[in-house]
């Protein structure tokens, strides 16, 4: 990204319209347009298969709730959140049918003609809708993806004028899907709170009444996959994020001890990661990991990410249990409105978490 654009503080909800990557890929260009070339950040390789010692942890939700296995699985969860900030969750309890339907709707939506998708396009001043995230200047390098981003819960925050009416089942499927993700998030944060020895009920209630945003992303095939990035390196501003892979195509990478580790999709699993709010609440015990997505030469990849936030009435700050014994808070405490405002009015060249540290 151009230094000037990155250094400026801009409202990131105001997206500049950019071409559809999917349309670009359909034309099967031999080379990638310069706006997408990221040679200096991609690093030495695209998708590497890691040695098994580097596999991201696998956590079993059944074991987290079964009294016989709970203690041991909570320890594994704690370690995964501390050392990776990302893991694959199996037996998560979300209805298979809902996940299947959501994947199908996502595919059918992106398969629609461009003009139809554009009916649900982002409007000036809002990130919601079909388009691309955080495009603030004409010079900025672009990610190799198209997406549709919608706030789904609580019901009152929905902007239904941006919810696709095609495919016909999209709306009800997204609605059911976000309810399922809320169930998973509520249960998972309860376990995290237990692992951190915090008041679990209060935290799971906050996510039961929380805010949920769903981003469905399409990564079209790319003639020069080693020169582009699907999603730029970032950490999520959520409490936790739940990612559903729509196929078996690797793309997501997590930064672990300075190395990019590819997340190999596990059938039936949901990828969960820590977001900034959980990092702050744990006073830095859990870390929101940097991650990015790479793309494939021949295959299109789709993913569905749900950003899960506690209720907007909850203050965002280190839990009192961590600070009352005299440990200094490492992060500021903010209202949800202040936190959101800071996120959407930040410089893109400074990690957001650094702005929240004391
Ligand atoms: C995100 C994200 C990665 C992926 O939506 O925040 O990191 O693999 N997505 O789609
Ligand atoms: Ni992310």
mmCIF file of N, CA and C in Angstrom, residues 104-190:
data_model
loop_
_atom_site.group_PDB
_atom_site.id
_atom_site.type_symbol
_atom_site.label_atom_id
_atom_site.label_comp_id
_atom_site.label_asym_id
_atom_site.label_seq_id
_atom_site.Cartn_x
_atom_site.Cartn_y
_atom_site.Cartn_z
ATOM 1 N N UNK A 104 -23.991 -23.695 0.271
ATOM 2 C CA UNK A 104 -24.678 -23.741 -1.011
ATOM 3 C C UNK A 104 -25.158 -22.349 -1.416
ATOM 4 N N UNK A 105 -25.728 -21.623 -0.466
ATOM 5 C CA UNK A 105 -26.224 -20.274 -0.774
ATOM 6 C C UNK A 105 -25.071 -19.348 -1.163
ATOM 7 N N UNK A 106 -23.941 -19.525 -0.481
ATOM 8 C CA UNK A 106 -22.779 -18.688 -0.781
ATOM 9 C C UNK A 106 -22.347 -18.925 -2.226
ATOM 10 N N UNK A 107 -22.302 -20.195 -2.602
ATOM 11 C CA UNK A 107 -21.910 -20.513 -3.972
ATOM 12 C C UNK A 107 -22.917 -19.956 -4.975
ATOM 13 N N UNK A 108 -24.201 -20.163 -4.680
ATOM 14 C CA UNK A 108 -25.229 -19.695 -5.619
ATOM 15 C C UNK A 108 -25.208 -18.181 -5.740
ATOM 16 N N UNK A 109 -24.922 -17.501 -4.633
ATOM 17 C CA UNK A 109 -24.862 -16.036 -4.700
ATOM 18 C C UNK A 109 -23.730 -15.598 -5.628
ATOM 19 N N UNK A 110 -22.545 -16.118 -5.401
ATOM 20 C CA UNK A 110 -21.414 -15.675 -6.232
ATOM 21 C C UNK A 110 -21.576 -16.109 -7.688
ATOM 22 N N UNK A 111 -22.347 -17.171 -7.920
ATOM 23 C CA UNK A 111 -22.568 -17.621 -9.301
ATOM 24 C C UNK A 111 -23.558 -16.745 -10.070
ATOM 25 N N UNK A 112 -24.222 -15.827 -9.390
ATOM 26 C CA UNK A 112 -25.175 -14.946 -10.084
ATOM 27 C C UNK A 112 -24.432 -13.979 -10.995
ATOM 28 N N UNK A 113 -25.137 -13.448 -12.005
ATOM 29 C CA UNK A 113 -24.490 -12.431 -12.846
ATOM 30 C C UNK A 113 -24.104 -11.205 -12.010
ATOM 31 N N UNK A 114 -23.050 -10.539 -12.433
ATOM 32 C CA UNK A 114 -22.528 -9.387 -11.689
ATOM 33 C C UNK A 114 -23.610 -8.344 -11.408
ATOM 34 N N UNK A 115 -24.420 -8.055 -12.410
ATOM 35 C CA UNK A 115 -25.449 -7.018 -12.239
ATOM 36 C C UNK A 115 -26.394 -7.366 -11.099
ATOM 37 N N UNK A 116 -26.721 -8.629 -10.969
ATOM 38 C CA UNK A 116 -27.614 -9.063 -9.894
ATOM 39 C C UNK A 116 -26.924 -8.890 -8.535
ATOM 40 N N UNK A 117 -25.660 -9.285 -8.456
ATOM 41 C CA UNK A 117 -24.930 -9.137 -7.180
ATOM 42 C C UNK A 117 -24.821 -7.671 -6.794
ATOM 43 N N UNK A 118 -24.647 -6.834 -7.805
ATOM 44 C CA UNK A 118 -24.475 -5.402 -7.531
ATOM 45 C C UNK A 118 -25.720 -4.750 -6.937
ATOM 46 N N UNK A 119 -26.868 -5.394 -7.093
ATOM 47 C CA UNK A 119 -28.076 -4.865 -6.435
ATOM 48 C C UNK A 119 -27.865 -4.803 -4.928
ATOM 49 N N UNK A 120 -26.986 -5.662 -4.438
ATOM 50 C CA UNK A 120 -26.730 -5.737 -2.992
ATOM 51 C C UNK A 120 -25.357 -5.148 -2.683
ATOM 52 N N UNK A 121 -24.903 -4.280 -3.563
ATOM 53 C CA UNK A 121 -23.564 -3.712 -3.444
ATOM 54 C C UNK A 121 -23.453 -2.726 -2.288
ATOM 55 N N UNK A 122 -22.211 -2.564 -1.816
ATOM 56 C CA UNK A 122 -21.931 -1.588 -0.751
ATOM 57 C C UNK A 122 -22.387 -0.212 -1.207
ATOM 58 N N UNK A 123 -22.909 0.548 -0.254
ATOM 59 C CA UNK A 123 -23.277 1.936 -0.549
ATOM 60 C C UNK A 123 -22.231 2.828 0.104
ATOM 61 N N UNK A 124 -22.067 4.053 -0.410
ATOM 62 C CA UNK A 124 -21.052 4.923 0.186
ATOM 63 C C UNK A 124 -21.270 5.040 1.700
ATOM 64 N N UNK A 125 -20.177 4.911 2.442
ATOM 65 C CA UNK A 125 -20.286 5.075 3.889
ATOM 66 C C UNK A 125 -20.623 3.797 4.630
ATOM 67 N N UNK A 126 -20.709 2.675 3.930
ATOM 68 C CA UNK A 126 -21.001 1.431 4.642
ATOM 69 C C UNK A 126 -20.228 0.263 4.055
ATOM 70 N N UNK A 127 -19.660 -0.516 4.963
ATOM 71 C CA UNK A 127 -18.909 -1.696 4.552
ATOM 72 C C UNK A 127 -19.854 -2.842 4.200
ATOM 73 N N UNK A 128 -21.080 -2.739 4.684
ATOM 74 C CA UNK A 128 -22.008 -3.846 4.465
ATOM 75 C C UNK A 128 -22.411 -3.959 3.003
ATOM 76 N N UNK A 129 -22.659 -5.194 2.576
ATOM 77 C CA UNK A 129 -23.081 -5.454 1.216
ATOM 78 C C UNK A 129 -21.993 -6.157 0.427
ATOM 79 N N UNK A 130 -22.226 -6.246 -0.880
ATOM 80 C CA UNK A 130 -21.313 -6.954 -1.782
ATOM 81 C C UNK A 130 -20.227 -6.003 -2.259
ATOM 82 N N UNK A 131 -18.968 -6.430 -2.218
ATOM 83 C CA UNK A 131 -17.881 -5.562 -2.677
ATOM 84 C C UNK A 131 -16.539 -6.011 -2.135
ATOM 85 N N UNK A 132 -15.758 -5.039 -1.648
ATOM 86 C CA UNK A 132 -14.429 -5.322 -1.068
ATOM 87 C C UNK A 132 -14.231 -4.481 0.182
ATOM 88 N N UNK A 133 -13.430 -4.982 1.096
ATOM 89 C CA UNK A 133 -13.237 -4.265 2.359
ATOM 90 C C UNK A 133 -12.041 -3.329 2.312
ATOM 91 N N UNK A 134 -12.188 -2.186 2.969
ATOM 92 C CA UNK A 134 -11.081 -1.284 3.289
ATOM 93 C C UNK A 134 -10.298 -0.790 2.076
ATOM 94 N N UNK A 135 -11.012 -0.440 1.021
ATOM 95 C CA UNK A 135 -10.329 0.183 -0.108
ATOM 96 C C UNK A 135 -10.493 1.685 0.040
ATOM 97 N N UNK A 136 -9.398 2.372 0.313
ATOM 98 C CA UNK A 136 -9.495 3.786 0.649
ATOM 99 C C UNK A 136 -8.742 4.685 -0.319
ATOM 100 N N UNK A 137 -7.975 4.107 -1.237
ATOM 101 C CA UNK A 137 -7.292 4.980 -2.189
ATOM 102 C C UNK A 137 -7.116 4.254 -3.514
ATOM 103 N N UNK A 138 -6.977 5.039 -4.552
ATOM 104 C CA UNK A 138 -6.826 4.472 -5.892
ATOM 105 C C UNK A 138 -5.469 3.789 -6.067
ATOM 106 N N UNK A 139 -4.502 4.161 -5.227
ATOM 107 C CA UNK A 139 -3.147 3.605 -5.373
ATOM 108 C C UNK A 139 -2.957 2.321 -4.569
ATOM 109 N N UNK A 140 -3.836 2.123 -3.610
ATOM 110 C CA UNK A 140 -3.673 1.007 -2.684
ATOM 111 C C UNK A 140 -3.640 -0.345 -3.413
ATOM 112 N N UNK A 141 -2.797 -1.241 -2.929
ATOM 113 C CA UNK A 141 -2.790 -2.603 -3.469
ATOM 114 C C UNK A 141 -4.060 -3.321 -3.036
ATOM 115 N N UNK A 142 -4.544 -4.200 -3.888
ATOM 116 C CA UNK A 142 -5.837 -4.831 -3.612
ATOM 117 C C UNK A 142 -5.703 -6.325 -3.332
ATOM 118 N N UNK A 143 -6.617 -6.816 -2.508
ATOM 119 C CA UNK A 143 -6.691 -8.246 -2.208
ATOM 120 C C UNK A 143 -7.425 -8.975 -3.339
ATOM 121 N N UNK A 144 -7.056 -10.240 -3.508
ATOM 122 C CA UNK A 144 -7.652 -11.048 -4.569
ATOM 123 C C UNK A 144 -8.913 -11.742 -4.033
ATOM 124 N N UNK A 145 -9.932 -10.961 -3.762
ATOM 125 C CA UNK A 145 -11.205 -11.565 -3.341
ATOM 126 C C UNK A 145 -12.367 -10.622 -3.593
ATOM 127 N N UNK A 146 -13.556 -11.202 -3.672
ATOM 128 C CA UNK A 146 -14.815 -10.466 -3.606
ATOM 129 C C UNK A 146 -15.519 -10.966 -2.349
ATOM 130 N N UNK A 147 -16.366 -10.134 -1.780
ATOM 131 C CA UNK A 147 -17.032 -10.593 -0.557
ATOM 132 C C UNK A 147 -18.406 -9.957 -0.419
ATOM 133 N N UNK A 148 -19.194 -10.567 0.449
ATOM 134 C CA UNK A 148 -20.413 -9.897 0.897
ATOM 135 C C UNK A 148 -20.417 -9.937 2.422
ATOM 136 N N UNK A 149 -20.586 -8.767 2.998
ATOM 137 C CA UNK A 149 -20.458 -8.603 4.449
ATOM 138 C C UNK A 149 -21.783 -8.087 5.001
ATOM 139 N N UNK A 150 -22.342 -8.816 5.968
ATOM 140 C CA UNK A 150 -23.638 -8.418 6.535
ATOM 141 C C UNK A 150 -23.650 -8.585 8.049
ATOM 142 N N UNK A 151 -24.190 -7.607 8.726
ATOM 143 C CA UNK A 151 -24.384 -7.711 10.185
ATOM 144 C C UNK A 151 -25.710 -8.432 10.392
ATOM 145 N N UNK A 152 -25.671 -9.509 11.161
ATOM 146 C CA UNK A 152 -26.855 -10.383 11.202
ATOM 147 C C UNK A 152 -27.587 -10.413 12.546
ATOM 148 N N UNK A 153 -26.868 -10.163 13.632
ATOM 149 C CA UNK A 153 -27.502 -10.221 14.960
ATOM 150 C C UNK A 153 -26.954 -9.097 15.837
ATOM 151 N N UNK A 154 -27.783 -8.497 16.712
ATOM 152 C CA UNK A 154 -29.214 -8.762 16.903
ATOM 153 C C UNK A 154 -30.044 -8.285 15.697
ATOM 154 N N UNK A 155 -31.283 -8.756 15.642
ATOM 155 C CA UNK A 155 -32.148 -8.499 14.484
ATOM 156 C C UNK A 155 -32.220 -7.019 14.112
ATOM 157 N N UNK A 156 -32.254 -6.154 15.147
ATOM 158 C CA UNK A 156 -32.455 -4.715 14.896
ATOM 159 C C UNK A 156 -31.363 -4.098 14.032
ATOM 160 N N UNK A 157 -30.171 -4.712 14.000
ATOM 161 C CA UNK A 157 -29.093 -4.042 13.255
ATOM 162 C C UNK A 157 -29.073 -4.439 11.776
ATOM 163 N N UNK A 158 -29.956 -5.319 11.383
ATOM 164 C CA UNK A 158 -29.921 -5.777 9.978
ATOM 165 C C UNK A 158 -30.302 -4.669 9.011
ATOM 166 N N UNK A 159 -29.516 -4.571 7.958
ATOM 167 C CA UNK A 159 -29.888 -3.661 6.867
ATOM 168 C C UNK A 159 -30.409 -4.533 5.736
ATOM 169 N N UNK A 160 -31.679 -4.829 5.807
ATOM 170 C CA UNK A 160 -32.244 -5.819 4.883
ATOM 171 C C UNK A 160 -32.178 -5.382 3.418
ATOM 172 N N UNK A 161 -32.032 -4.073 3.193
ATOM 173 C CA UNK A 161 -31.937 -3.640 1.787
ATOM 174 C C UNK A 161 -30.645 -4.143 1.146
ATOM 175 N N UNK A 162 -29.690 -4.643 1.975
ATOM 176 C CA UNK A 162 -28.449 -5.191 1.423
ATOM 177 C C UNK A 162 -28.416 -6.722 1.480
ATOM 178 N N UNK A 163 -29.466 -7.323 2.007
ATOM 179 C CA UNK A 163 -29.513 -8.791 2.087
ATOM 180 C C UNK A 163 -30.070 -9.332 0.772
ATOM 181 N N UNK A 164 -29.287 -10.136 0.070
ATOM 182 C CA UNK A 164 -29.734 -10.641 -1.229
ATOM 183 C C UNK A 164 -31.095 -11.344 -1.169
ATOM 184 N N UNK A 165 -31.918 -11.055 -2.163
ATOM 185 C CA UNK A 165 -33.175 -11.809 -2.318
ATOM 186 C C UNK A 165 -32.961 -12.980 -3.268
ATOM 187 N N UNK A 166 -31.799 -12.963 -3.927
ATOM 188 C CA UNK A 166 -31.388 -14.087 -4.769
ATOM 189 C C UNK A 166 -30.025 -14.538 -4.332
ATOM 190 N N UNK A 167 -29.760 -15.807 -4.239
ATOM 191 C CA UNK A 167 -30.703 -16.918 -4.397
ATOM 192 C C UNK A 167 -31.834 -16.816 -3.368
ATOM 193 N N UNK A 168 -33.017 -17.354 -3.706
ATOM 194 C CA UNK A 168 -34.211 -17.102 -2.895
ATOM 195 C C UNK A 168 -34.091 -17.518 -1.421
ATOM 196 N N UNK A 169 -33.255 -18.508 -1.129
ATOM 197 C CA UNK A 169 -33.170 -18.961 0.259
ATOM 198 C C UNK A 169 -32.016 -18.296 1.035
ATOM 199 N N UNK A 170 -31.354 -17.332 0.405
ATOM 200 C CA UNK A 170 -30.165 -16.755 1.029
ATOM 201 C C UNK A 170 -30.474 -16.160 2.400
ATOM 202 N N UNK A 171 -31.516 -15.334 2.458
ATOM 203 C CA UNK A 171 -31.802 -14.617 3.706
ATOM 204 C C UNK A 171 -32.099 -15.553 4.869
ATOM 205 N N UNK A 172 -33.041 -16.486 4.645
ATOM 206 C CA UNK A 172 -33.412 -17.362 5.769
ATOM 207 C C UNK A 172 -32.237 -18.269 6.146
ATOM 208 N N UNK A 173 -31.431 -18.634 5.150
ATOM 209 C CA UNK A 173 -30.284 -19.505 5.447
ATOM 210 C C UNK A 173 -29.255 -18.743 6.298
ATOM 211 N N UNK A 174 -29.012 -17.486 5.945
ATOM 212 C CA UNK A 174 -28.053 -16.675 6.708
ATOM 213 C C UNK A 174 -28.558 -16.446 8.128
ATOM 214 N N UNK A 175 -29.854 -16.239 8.230
ATOM 215 C CA UNK A 175 -30.467 -16.032 9.535
ATOM 216 C C UNK A 175 -30.253 -17.251 10.434
ATOM 217 N N UNK A 176 -30.580 -18.429 9.909
ATOM 218 C CA UNK A 176 -30.419 -19.661 10.683
ATOM 219 C C UNK A 176 -28.941 -19.896 10.983
ATOM 220 N N UNK A 177 -28.119 -19.659 9.978
ATOM 221 C CA UNK A 177 -26.677 -19.887 10.147
ATOM 222 C C UNK A 177 -26.113 -19.006 11.262
ATOM 223 N N UNK A 178 -26.511 -17.756 11.305
ATOM 224 C CA UNK A 178 -25.925 -16.916 12.355
ATOM 225 C C UNK A 178 -26.430 -17.304 13.737
ATOM 226 N N UNK A 179 -27.652 -17.832 13.812
ATOM 227 C CA UNK A 179 -28.120 -18.373 15.101
ATOM 228 C C UNK A 179 -27.247 -19.563 15.530
ATOM 229 N N UNK A 180 -26.905 -20.398 14.567
ATOM 230 C CA UNK A 180 -26.051 -21.552 14.878
ATOM 231 C C UNK A 180 -24.670 -21.092 15.355
ATOM 232 N N UNK A 181 -24.140 -20.074 14.676
ATOM 233 C CA UNK A 181 -22.824 -19.568 15.071
ATOM 234 C C UNK A 181 -22.884 -18.939 16.462
ATOM 235 N N UNK A 182 -24.014 -18.303 16.766
ATOM 236 C CA UNK A 182 -24.163 -17.737 18.111
ATOM 237 C C UNK A 182 -24.103 -18.842 19.167
ATOM 238 N N UNK A 183 -24.750 -19.979 18.870
ATOM 239 C CA UNK A 183 -24.712 -21.100 19.824
ATOM 240 C C UNK A 183 -23.277 -21.575 20.038
ATOM 241 N N UNK A 184 -22.553 -21.738 18.934
ATOM 242 C CA UNK A 184 -21.169 -22.226 19.034
ATOM 243 C C UNK A 184 -20.320 -21.210 19.809
ATOM 244 N N UNK A 185 -20.477 -19.935 19.468
ATOM 245 C CA UNK A 185 -19.660 -18.894 20.111
ATOM 246 C C UNK A 185 -19.939 -18.835 21.613
ATOM 247 N N UNK A 186 -21.216 -18.897 21.956
ATOM 248 C CA UNK A 186 -21.599 -18.789 23.362
ATOM 249 C C UNK A 186 -20.983 -19.929 24.169
ATOM 250 N N UNK A 187 -21.034 -21.107 23.582
ATOM 251 C CA UNK A 187 -20.496 -22.266 24.274
ATOM 252 C C UNK A 187 -18.956 -22.207 24.333
ATOM 253 N N UNK A 188 -18.373 -21.773 23.236
ATOM 254 C CA UNK A 188 -16.906 -21.738 23.188
ATOM 255 C C UNK A 188 -16.335 -20.679 24.147
ATOM 256 N N UNK A 189 -16.957 -19.509 24.206
ATOM 257 C CA UNK A 189 -16.429 -18.482 25.129
ATOM 258 C C UNK A 189 -16.652 -18.895 26.589
ATOM 259 N N UNK A 190 -17.690 -19.691 26.808
ATOM 260 C CA UNK A 190 -17.889 -20.199 28.175
ATOM 261 C C UNK A 190 -16.670 -21.059 28.574
#
